[in-house]
Amino acid sequence: MKRRKFIQEGLLLAGALTLGHQTVRGKSKKKTATLHKDCVEEPARQVPILLESDVLVVGGGPSGVAAALSAARMGMKTCLVERYNHLGGLWTGGLVLPLNCTHGLSQEAQRTQVIHGISGEITDRLRRLNMVRGEVNPLVDPEACKYVLEKMMQEAGVTVVYHAWAAGAVMDGRTIRGIFAESKSGRRALLAKVVIDCTGDGDVFHWAGEKYLEARYAIGMEARLGGTDRVNHNAPGYKPHGLGAQTPIPGVTWHYMWGDAKQDGLDVMNLSRLQQKFRLKIWEDVEKLRQQPGYEQVFLLDTASQLGIRTTRILNGCYQLTLKDTMTYRNFDDCIGVSGAYTTINYDGRKVPEKERPYWQIPYRALLPRHTDNLLVAGRCFSYEEALTDDAREIGTCLVTGQGAGTAAALAVKGNDAVRNVNTAQLRSELEAQGVWFDTHNK
Ligand SMILES: Cc1cc2nc3c(=O)[nH]c(=O)nc-3n(C[C@H](O)[C@H](O)[C@H](O)COP(=O)(O)OP(=O)(O)OC[C@H]3O[C@@H](n4cnc5c(N)ncnc54)[C@H](O)[C@@H]3O)c2cc1C
């Protein structure tokens, strides 16, 4: 111990620490870093450009997929960067299987399906594969969903870069020019005319210097059980136990975990702690279940490869959508689509059940950061007040905001103009042509 401390202090005194070798085109080049008391100063370096595109989507969750598909289908050279090995984000990798917010109440008190567009295309394809259950808030099979999303991206000609973590924004004054990404290829820059932040956590708008709310919410971890059709209801001592929701695959159920309340989803040590805790808990809970009479054949099929992080950063954008807007059928001239309601909420002094809640419009300005040019934000971190969290972050809403952002990005590139200058009437008619549903009261 003493010897290590001596060496560390010696290095601090020397002021510089050799961190290692970086190989550039076969040659080994020494890089040095300066070690301070609380940080290490990285040496400046030249970062190779991996690729350039018209539209760059960061994050391949529901919002990122919808954004990339709509931009590519409008003829844009589109690239999507994803840190993991699949599309769908929490929907697939997080084993968050029900696509919520598909329906809301019309002003004529009709429960209406409002989520169509790319969302409708995905569920139609899954239906043809028998891999979705239900019409309202349908529940999907995660592997089939990954397959369908991959196929749609390939058909649209999107370049998907997997296994690459976005790690910083390439800024030119207040304009974003792209991102830096870390991967096995090293640090690389990916440049674009428009960048869409679909990281769910607002990583890109954070690096760009935008303001946001840091929202703490429950973090859990989802799982699936197999063999649930082999429960022996006639076993001596059998008692009914909840096995979760039935998935499209017989004998496989979805095991939902709410998790621990008010967690910081941006603290890597906290995420590691929760990951370990839930890994043990799920296995041990299933083992306890298997010891119950009749449940011996039930087993843990899989756990989510992504931790269930609900909200972290929520953008403070050009407009912050409010719960009141959604409860009063507020019309927006710059509406990019409509979402439905998912939970029972307290509003105006009473509990309003999901089935009585209106559908609600999403304005384009809620996807626009206040300061950064050429940046759009979609998915669970777009601009809304915290009271709206439980509807704004649902998969249905994320797909609508993604499609709106991707289409707006394409219009901006085509018009050679900034995203904040997109003609919103043109944006709406383009989205309508793509099958996005609009409330006819807002014509
Ligand atoms: C436990 C839990 C249960 C839920 N239950 C439901 C439900 O039943 N129904 C429902 O509709 N919604 C549910 N939700 C909400 C919903 O799943 C998410 O809000 C939704 O998936 C968000 O979509 P998104 O595209 O904004 O982000 P995400 O789904 O989070 O996708 C973001 C993507 O970006 C990638 N990414 C992030 N940062 C980087 C980076 N720096 N570099 C590269 N890639 C990056 C991620 O790997 C991920 O693929 C639940 C959420 C949780 C956590």
GROMACS .gro file of N, CA and C and ligand atoms in nm, residues 58-64 81-84 86 88-91 96 98-100 164-166 198-201 203 207 220 222 254 256-257 306 308-310 342 378-381 393-396 398, ligand 1:
model
  197
   58VAL      N    1  -2.946   0.973  -3.264
   58VAL     CA    2  -2.867   0.913  -3.156
   58VAL      C    3  -2.962   0.837  -3.063
   59GLY      N    4  -2.950   0.704  -3.063
   59GLY     CA    5  -3.037   0.618  -2.982
   59GLY      C    6  -3.137   0.546  -3.069
   60GLY      N    7  -3.144   0.413  -3.050
   60GLY     CA    8  -3.232   0.331  -3.137
   60GLY      C    9  -3.353   0.276  -3.065
   61GLY      N   10  -3.409   0.353  -2.969
   61GLY     CA   11  -3.533   0.312  -2.902
   61GLY      C   12  -3.652   0.342  -2.993
   62PRO      N   13  -3.775   0.334  -2.938
   62PRO     CA   14  -3.894   0.362  -3.020
   62PRO      C   15  -3.885   0.497  -3.091
   63SER      N   16  -3.843   0.601  -3.019
   63SER     CA   17  -3.837   0.734  -3.082
   63SER      C   18  -3.730   0.739  -3.190
   64GLY      N   19  -3.614   0.677  -3.164
   64GLY     CA   20  -3.504   0.680  -3.261
   64GLY      C   21  -3.538   0.604  -3.388
   81VAL      N   22  -2.716   0.581  -3.444
   81VAL     CA   23  -2.610   0.527  -3.357
   81VAL      C   24  -2.675   0.467  -3.233
   82GLU      N   25  -2.633   0.345  -3.201
   82GLU     CA   26  -2.692   0.277  -3.086
   82GLU      C   27  -2.581   0.207  -3.006
   83ARG      N   28  -2.586   0.221  -2.874
   83ARG     CA   29  -2.478   0.164  -2.791
   83ARG      C   30  -2.487   0.012  -2.778
   84TYR      N   31  -2.610  -0.042  -2.788
   84TYR     CA   32  -2.626  -0.188  -2.772
   84TYR      C   33  -2.634  -0.259  -2.908
   86HIS      N   34  -2.920  -0.396  -3.060
   86HIS     CA   35  -3.054  -0.417  -3.114
   86HIS      C   36  -3.129  -0.284  -3.118
   88GLY      N   37  -3.510  -0.080  -3.062
   88GLY     CA   38  -3.627  -0.091  -2.975
   88GLY      C   39  -3.605  -0.033  -2.836
   89GLY      N   40  -3.479  -0.013  -2.796
   89GLY     CA   41  -3.452   0.048  -2.665
   89GLY      C   42  -3.519  -0.030  -2.553
   90LEU      N   43  -3.585   0.043  -2.464
   90LEU     CA   44  -3.649  -0.021  -2.349
   90LEU      C   45  -3.763  -0.114  -2.391
   91TRP      N   46  -3.822  -0.083  -2.505
   91TRP     CA   47  -3.936  -0.165  -2.554
   91TRP      C   48  -3.894  -0.311  -2.570
   96VAL      N   49  -3.990  -0.409  -2.185
   96VAL     CA   50  -4.109  -0.329  -2.154
   96VAL      C   51  -4.206  -0.353  -2.270
   98PRO      N   52  -4.568  -0.378  -2.336
   98PRO     CA   53  -4.692  -0.318  -2.387
   98PRO      C   54  -4.669  -0.179  -2.448
   99LEU      N   55  -4.722  -0.160  -2.567
   99LEU     CA   56  -4.714  -0.030  -2.636
   99LEU      C   57  -4.831   0.055  -2.585
  100ASN      N   58  -4.805   0.137  -2.486
  100ASN     CA   59  -4.914   0.212  -2.420
  100ASN      C   60  -4.947   0.344  -2.488
  164ALA      N   61  -2.178   0.144  -3.040
  164ALA     CA   62  -2.110   0.274  -3.037
  164ALA      C   63  -2.182   0.365  -2.939
  165TRP      N   64  -2.110   0.412  -2.840
  165TRP     CA   65  -2.167   0.502  -2.737
  165TRP      C   66  -2.143   0.646  -2.779
  166ALA      N   67  -2.247   0.723  -2.796
  166ALA     CA   68  -2.229   0.867  -2.815
  166ALA      C   69  -2.167   0.920  -2.686
  198CYS      N   70  -3.234   1.102  -2.938
  198CYS     CA   71  -3.332   1.000  -2.899
  198CYS      C   72  -3.269   0.907  -2.796
  199THR      N   73  -3.179   0.960  -2.715
  199THR     CA   74  -3.110   0.877  -2.616
  199THR      C   75  -3.199   0.844  -2.496
  200GLY      N   76  -3.316   0.905  -2.488
  200GLY     CA   77  -3.403   0.884  -2.371
  200GLY      C   78  -3.356   0.965  -2.251
  201ASP      N   79  -3.226   0.980  -2.238
  201ASP     CA   80  -3.168   1.053  -2.124
  201ASP      C   81  -3.122   1.193  -2.161
  203ASP      N   82  -2.884   1.288  -2.349
  203ASP     CA   83  -2.737   1.301  -2.345
  203ASP      C   84  -2.691   1.414  -2.438
  207TRP      N   85  -2.499   1.775  -2.353
  207TRP     CA   86  -2.365   1.815  -2.401
  207TRP      C   87  -2.373   1.948  -2.476
  220GLY      N   88  -3.654  -0.011  -1.224
  220GLY     CA   89  -3.676  -0.154  -1.199
  220GLY      C   90  -3.607  -0.237  -1.304
  222GLU      N   91  -3.716  -0.568  -1.578
  222GLU     CA   92  -3.822  -0.658  -1.622
  222GLU      C   93  -3.766  -0.795  -1.659
  254TRP      N   94  -4.497  -1.205  -1.889
  254TRP     CA   95  -4.416  -1.085  -1.866
  254TRP      C   96  -4.420  -1.051  -1.717
  256TYR      N   97  -4.341  -0.792  -1.445
  256TYR     CA   98  -4.318  -0.648  -1.432
  256TYR      C   99  -4.263  -0.615  -1.293
  257MET      N  100  -4.160  -0.531  -1.289
  257MET     CA  101  -4.109  -0.485  -1.159
  257MET      C  102  -4.113  -0.332  -1.154
  306GLN      N  103  -3.141  -0.423  -2.065
  306GLN     CA  104  -3.133  -0.280  -2.028
  306GLN      C  105  -3.208  -0.259  -1.897
  308GLY      N  106  -3.435  -0.078  -1.624
  308GLY     CA  107  -3.560  -0.003  -1.649
  308GLY      C  108  -3.557   0.139  -1.595
  309ILE      N  109  -3.494   0.229  -1.670
  309ILE     CA  110  -3.483   0.369  -1.629
  309ILE      C  111  -3.598   0.448  -1.690
  310ARG      N  112  -3.681   0.505  -1.604
  310ARG     CA  113  -3.802   0.570  -1.656
  310ARG      C  114  -3.774   0.713  -1.704
  342TYR      N  115  -5.266   0.687  -2.050
  342TYR     CA  116  -5.230   0.555  -2.000
  342TYR      C  117  -5.276   0.532  -1.856
  378ALA      N  118  -3.655   1.388  -2.931
  378ALA     CA  119  -3.777   1.306  -2.932
  378ALA      C  120  -3.766   1.198  -2.825
  379GLY      N  121  -3.881   1.136  -2.794
  379GLY     CA  122  -3.881   1.026  -2.695
  379GLY      C  123  -3.904   1.077  -2.554
  380ARG      N  124  -3.867   0.997  -2.457
  380ARG     CA  125  -3.906   1.024  -2.318
  380ARG      C  126  -3.841   1.148  -2.258
  381CYS      N  127  -3.753   1.214  -2.331
  381CYS     CA  128  -3.689   1.335  -2.276
  381CYS      C  129  -3.729   1.462  -2.351
  393ARG      N  130  -4.383   0.965  -2.151
  393ARG     CA  131  -4.269   0.875  -2.171
  393ARG      C  132  -4.313   0.738  -2.225
  394GLU      N  133  -4.443   0.717  -2.247
  394GLU     CA  134  -4.488   0.585  -2.293
  394GLU      C  135  -4.448   0.562  -2.439
  395ILE      N  136  -4.443   0.438  -2.478
  395ILE     CA  137  -4.389   0.402  -2.610
  395ILE      C  138  -4.470   0.465  -2.724
  396GLY      N  139  -4.604   0.468  -2.709
  396GLY     CA  140  -4.688   0.529  -2.814
  396GLY      C  141  -4.647   0.674  -2.838
  398CYS      N  142  -4.363   0.817  -2.760
  398CYS     CA  143  -4.224   0.824  -2.812
  398CYS      C  144  -4.223   0.801  -2.963
  444LIG     C1  145  -3.961  -0.039  -1.595
  444LIG     C2  146  -4.034   0.033  -1.705
  444LIG     C3  147  -4.161  -0.006  -1.742
  444LIG     C4  148  -4.226   0.061  -1.845
  444LIG     N1  149  -4.350   0.017  -1.885
  444LIG     C5  150  -4.404   0.068  -1.999
  444LIG     C6  151  -4.519   0.009  -2.058
  444LIG     O1  152  -4.573  -0.089  -2.007
  444LIG     N2  153  -4.565   0.064  -2.174
  444LIG     C7  154  -4.508   0.173  -2.233
  444LIG     O2  155  -4.558   0.220  -2.337
  444LIG     N3  156  -4.399   0.231  -2.179
  444LIG     C8  157  -4.344   0.179  -2.067
  444LIG     N4  158  -4.229   0.234  -2.017
  444LIG     C9  159  -4.171   0.353  -2.081
  444LIG    C10  160  -4.103   0.324  -2.214
  444LIG     O3  161  -4.052   0.194  -2.219
  444LIG    C11  162  -3.989   0.421  -2.243
  444LIG     O4  163  -4.015   0.548  -2.191
  444LIG    C12  164  -3.965   0.429  -2.394
  444LIG     O5  165  -3.911   0.307  -2.440
  444LIG    C13  166  -3.872   0.544  -2.425
  444LIG     O6  167  -3.838   0.541  -2.561
  444LIG     P1  168  -3.716   0.630  -2.610
  444LIG     O7  169  -3.696   0.604  -2.753
  444LIG     O8  170  -3.736   0.770  -2.566
  444LIG     O9  171  -3.591   0.579  -2.522
  444LIG     P2  172  -3.536   0.434  -2.487
  444LIG    O10  173  -3.635   0.328  -2.505
  444LIG    O11  174  -3.471   0.450  -2.354
  444LIG    O12  175  -3.424   0.415  -2.599
  444LIG    C14  176  -3.308   0.494  -2.600
  444LIG    C15  177  -3.203   0.421  -2.683
  444LIG    O13  178  -3.087   0.503  -2.693
  444LIG    C16  179  -2.973   0.427  -2.664
  444LIG     N5  180  -2.875   0.519  -2.605
  444LIG    C17  181  -2.890   0.592  -2.491
  444LIG     N6  182  -2.783   0.668  -2.470
  444LIG    C18  183  -2.698   0.643  -2.571
  444LIG    C19  184  -2.569   0.692  -2.605
  444LIG     N7  185  -2.507   0.782  -2.527
  444LIG     N8  186  -2.509   0.645  -2.717
  444LIG    C20  187  -2.571   0.553  -2.796
  444LIG     N9  188  -2.694   0.503  -2.768
  444LIG    C21  189  -2.756   0.548  -2.658
  444LIG    C22  190  -3.020   0.320  -2.567
  444LIG    O14  191  -2.935   0.208  -2.567
  444LIG    C23  192  -3.160   0.289  -2.620
  444LIG    O15  193  -3.157   0.189  -2.717
  444LIG    C24  194  -4.163   0.170  -1.911
  444LIG    C25  195  -4.033   0.208  -1.875
  444LIG    C26  196  -3.970   0.139  -1.773
  444LIG    C27  197  -3.831   0.182  -1.738
   0.00000   0.00000   0.00000
